[in-house]
Structure formats: structure tokens, C-alpha cells
Short mmCIF file of N, CA and C in Angstrom, two decimals:
data_model
loop_
_atom_site.label_atom_id
_atom_site.label_comp_id
_atom_site.label_asym_id
_atom_site.label_seq_id
_atom_site.Cartn_x
_atom_site.Cartn_y
_atom_site.Cartn_z
N UNK A 1 -27.03 8.88 83.28
CA UNK A 1 -26.00 8.36 84.16
C UNK A 1 -25.40 7.09 83.55
N UNK A 2 -24.20 6.81 83.99
CA UNK A 2 -23.49 5.61 83.53
C UNK A 2 -22.82 4.93 84.70
N UNK A 3 -22.46 3.70 84.49
CA UNK A 3 -21.51 3.03 85.38
C UNK A 3 -20.15 3.58 84.95
N UNK A 4 -19.73 4.69 85.54
CA UNK A 4 -18.56 5.41 85.07
C UNK A 4 -17.28 4.60 85.13
N UNK A 5 -17.07 3.85 86.19
CA UNK A 5 -15.83 3.06 86.28
C UNK A 5 -15.80 2.00 85.19
N UNK A 6 -16.92 1.40 84.92
CA UNK A 6 -17.01 0.40 83.86
C UNK A 6 -16.73 1.06 82.50
N UNK A 7 -17.33 2.20 82.28
CA UNK A 7 -17.11 2.95 81.04
C UNK A 7 -15.63 3.30 80.87
N UNK A 8 -15.01 3.80 81.93
CA UNK A 8 -13.59 4.19 81.87
C UNK A 8 -12.71 2.98 81.59
N UNK A 9 -12.93 1.88 82.29
CA UNK A 9 -12.13 0.66 82.07
C UNK A 9 -12.28 0.18 80.63
N UNK A 10 -13.50 0.20 80.14
CA UNK A 10 -13.75 -0.25 78.76
C UNK A 10 -12.99 0.62 77.77
N UNK A 11 -13.05 1.93 77.95
CA UNK A 11 -12.37 2.86 77.05
C UNK A 11 -10.85 2.71 77.15
N UNK A 12 -10.33 2.49 78.35
CA UNK A 12 -8.89 2.32 78.53
C UNK A 12 -8.36 1.14 77.73
N UNK A 13 -9.17 0.10 77.61
CA UNK A 13 -8.76 -1.07 76.84
C UNK A 13 -9.11 -0.96 75.36
N UNK A 14 -9.77 0.13 74.99
CA UNK A 14 -10.15 0.31 73.59
C UNK A 14 -11.24 -0.64 73.14
N UNK A 15 -12.08 -1.05 74.06
CA UNK A 15 -13.15 -1.99 73.74
C UNK A 15 -14.46 -1.26 73.49
N UNK A 16 -15.23 -1.80 72.57
CA UNK A 16 -16.55 -1.23 72.29
C UNK A 16 -17.59 -1.89 73.20
N UNK A 17 -18.76 -1.31 73.23
CA UNK A 17 -19.85 -1.93 73.98
C UNK A 17 -20.16 -3.30 73.38
N UNK A 18 -20.05 -3.42 72.08
CA UNK A 18 -20.28 -4.70 71.42
C UNK A 18 -19.28 -5.76 71.84
N UNK A 19 -18.01 -5.36 72.01
CA UNK A 19 -16.98 -6.30 72.47
C UNK A 19 -17.33 -6.87 73.85
N UNK A 20 -17.74 -5.99 74.74
CA UNK A 20 -18.05 -6.42 76.10
C UNK A 20 -19.35 -7.23 76.11
N UNK A 21 -20.31 -6.82 75.31
CA UNK A 21 -21.57 -7.58 75.22
C UNK A 21 -21.29 -9.00 74.75
N UNK A 22 -20.44 -9.15 73.76
CA UNK A 22 -20.10 -10.47 73.23
C UNK A 22 -19.45 -11.33 74.32
N UNK A 23 -18.54 -10.73 75.08
CA UNK A 23 -17.87 -11.44 76.15
C UNK A 23 -18.88 -11.92 77.20
N UNK A 24 -19.90 -11.11 77.45
CA UNK A 24 -20.93 -11.46 78.43
C UNK A 24 -22.01 -12.38 77.86
N UNK A 25 -22.06 -12.50 76.53
CA UNK A 25 -23.08 -13.33 75.90
C UNK A 25 -24.44 -12.67 75.82
N UNK A 26 -24.44 -11.33 75.73
CA UNK A 26 -25.70 -10.59 75.60
C UNK A 26 -25.62 -9.70 74.37
N UNK A 27 -26.75 -9.12 73.99
CA UNK A 27 -26.76 -8.24 72.82
C UNK A 27 -26.11 -6.90 73.17
N UNK A 28 -25.64 -6.21 72.15
CA UNK A 28 -25.06 -4.88 72.36
C UNK A 28 -26.10 -3.93 72.95
N UNK A 29 -27.32 -4.00 72.45
CA UNK A 29 -28.38 -3.14 72.97
C UNK A 29 -28.64 -3.38 74.45
N UNK A 30 -28.63 -4.64 74.84
CA UNK A 30 -28.85 -4.96 76.26
C UNK A 30 -27.69 -4.43 77.10
N UNK A 31 -26.47 -4.59 76.59
CA UNK A 31 -25.31 -4.07 77.32
C UNK A 31 -25.41 -2.55 77.48
N UNK A 32 -25.80 -1.87 76.41
CA UNK A 32 -25.93 -0.41 76.48
C UNK A 32 -26.90 0.00 77.58
N UNK A 33 -28.00 -0.71 77.69
CA UNK A 33 -28.98 -0.42 78.75
C UNK A 33 -28.36 -0.60 80.13
N UNK A 34 -27.56 -1.63 80.27
CA UNK A 34 -26.95 -1.91 81.57
C UNK A 34 -25.86 -0.89 81.91
N UNK A 35 -25.05 -0.53 80.94
CA UNK A 35 -23.98 0.44 81.21
C UNK A 35 -24.55 1.82 81.55
N UNK A 36 -25.71 2.13 81.01
CA UNK A 36 -26.32 3.44 81.25
C UNK A 36 -27.38 3.39 82.36
N UNK A 37 -27.32 2.34 83.17
CA UNK A 37 -28.18 2.20 84.36
C UNK A 37 -29.66 2.07 84.05
N UNK A 38 -30.00 1.67 82.84
CA UNK A 38 -31.41 1.48 82.49
C UNK A 38 -31.84 0.03 82.70
N UNK A 39 -30.87 -0.83 82.99
CA UNK A 39 -31.12 -2.23 83.33
C UNK A 39 -29.99 -2.65 84.26
N UNK A 40 -30.20 -3.72 84.98
CA UNK A 40 -29.21 -4.16 85.96
C UNK A 40 -28.38 -5.32 85.44
N UNK A 41 -27.11 -5.33 85.82
CA UNK A 41 -26.25 -6.47 85.55
C UNK A 41 -26.60 -7.58 86.54
N UNK A 42 -26.51 -8.82 86.09
CA UNK A 42 -26.66 -9.93 87.02
C UNK A 42 -25.37 -10.04 87.84
N UNK A 43 -25.43 -10.74 88.94
CA UNK A 43 -24.24 -10.93 89.76
C UNK A 43 -23.17 -11.67 88.96
N UNK A 44 -23.57 -12.65 88.18
CA UNK A 44 -22.62 -13.39 87.35
C UNK A 44 -21.94 -12.46 86.34
N UNK A 45 -22.70 -11.55 85.74
CA UNK A 45 -22.13 -10.59 84.79
C UNK A 45 -21.15 -9.66 85.50
N UNK A 46 -21.49 -9.24 86.70
CA UNK A 46 -20.60 -8.37 87.47
C UNK A 46 -19.26 -9.06 87.73
N UNK A 47 -19.33 -10.33 88.10
CA UNK A 47 -18.10 -11.09 88.35
C UNK A 47 -17.27 -11.25 87.07
N UNK A 48 -17.93 -11.53 85.96
CA UNK A 48 -17.23 -11.66 84.67
C UNK A 48 -16.53 -10.35 84.31
N UNK A 49 -17.23 -9.24 84.51
CA UNK A 49 -16.66 -7.93 84.19
C UNK A 49 -15.46 -7.62 85.07
N UNK A 50 -15.57 -7.90 86.36
CA UNK A 50 -14.46 -7.63 87.27
C UNK A 50 -13.24 -8.48 86.88
N UNK A 51 -13.47 -9.73 86.54
CA UNK A 51 -12.36 -10.59 86.13
C UNK A 51 -11.77 -10.10 84.81
N UNK A 52 -12.62 -9.76 83.86
CA UNK A 52 -12.17 -9.30 82.55
C UNK A 52 -11.30 -8.05 82.67
N UNK A 53 -11.73 -7.11 83.52
CA UNK A 53 -11.01 -5.85 83.69
C UNK A 53 -9.95 -5.93 84.80
N UNK A 54 -9.76 -7.11 85.37
CA UNK A 54 -8.75 -7.34 86.41
C UNK A 54 -8.89 -6.33 87.54
N UNK A 55 -10.08 -6.27 88.09
CA UNK A 55 -10.38 -5.33 89.17
C UNK A 55 -11.35 -5.98 90.14
N UNK A 56 -11.73 -5.25 91.16
CA UNK A 56 -12.69 -5.76 92.14
C UNK A 56 -14.09 -5.27 91.81
N UNK A 57 -15.07 -5.95 92.37
CA UNK A 57 -16.45 -5.50 92.21
C UNK A 57 -16.63 -4.11 92.82
N UNK A 58 -16.01 -3.88 93.97
CA UNK A 58 -16.13 -2.58 94.64
C UNK A 58 -15.58 -1.45 93.79
N UNK A 59 -14.48 -1.71 93.11
CA UNK A 59 -13.89 -0.67 92.27
C UNK A 59 -14.73 -0.44 91.01
N UNK A 60 -15.20 -1.51 90.43
CA UNK A 60 -15.95 -1.42 89.18
C UNK A 60 -17.37 -0.88 89.39
N UNK A 61 -17.96 -1.25 90.51
CA UNK A 61 -19.33 -0.83 90.83
C UNK A 61 -19.35 -0.17 92.21
N UNK A 62 -18.87 1.07 92.32
CA UNK A 62 -18.86 1.74 93.63
C UNK A 62 -20.27 1.84 94.21
N UNK A 63 -20.36 1.85 95.51
CA UNK A 63 -21.67 1.85 96.17
C UNK A 63 -22.51 3.07 95.80
N UNK A 64 -21.88 4.22 95.51
CA UNK A 64 -22.66 5.39 95.12
C UNK A 64 -23.33 5.17 93.77
N UNK A 65 -22.70 4.44 92.87
CA UNK A 65 -23.30 4.15 91.56
C UNK A 65 -24.47 3.18 91.73
N UNK A 66 -24.33 2.24 92.64
CA UNK A 66 -25.40 1.28 92.87
C UNK A 66 -26.61 2.00 93.46
N UNK A 67 -26.37 2.93 94.37
CA UNK A 67 -27.47 3.69 94.96
C UNK A 67 -28.21 4.51 93.92
N UNK A 68 -27.47 5.09 92.97
CA UNK A 68 -28.09 5.89 91.91
C UNK A 68 -28.97 5.02 91.03
N UNK A 69 -28.55 3.77 90.81
CA UNK A 69 -29.31 2.86 89.95
C UNK A 69 -30.59 2.41 90.66
N UNK A 70 -30.52 2.44 91.96
CA UNK A 70 -31.53 2.15 92.77
C UNK A 70 -32.57 1.38 93.06
#
């Protein structure tokens, strides 16, 4: 599973996982774990991502995706 909205937004901008990891100040490997629901984003990271992608937290992290991460 993935955070699909995050994945789609990243691809739309032509950004790599490494690009987003750098923006967040984390390693690419750590970002990969978070995007694939194997680790959780911090609230601060969620806010940075929403601002970066010019969207809302609700749009970027729909409640069904949060439930799946569980």
C-alpha cells in the first residue's frame, strides 16, 4: 500500500522520493518507508508536505489511507 495521493502529487510535479526526503530533512530510505505506509509521518512532516504540494491535509492524507496504516 501507499499514500496514493502523496504519490500522485509527487509524480505530477516530477519529484523523486529523494527530492521530497531532502525537503523534509530525512533520508530517502526513511521517506520510502513512510510513503509505503511502513512508517508514519510526523504531524510536522504532514504539514510541510501539504504546504509543499499546495493542498490540504485531508486531501493529501484521506481518512481511509490513515485507517489502512493503522
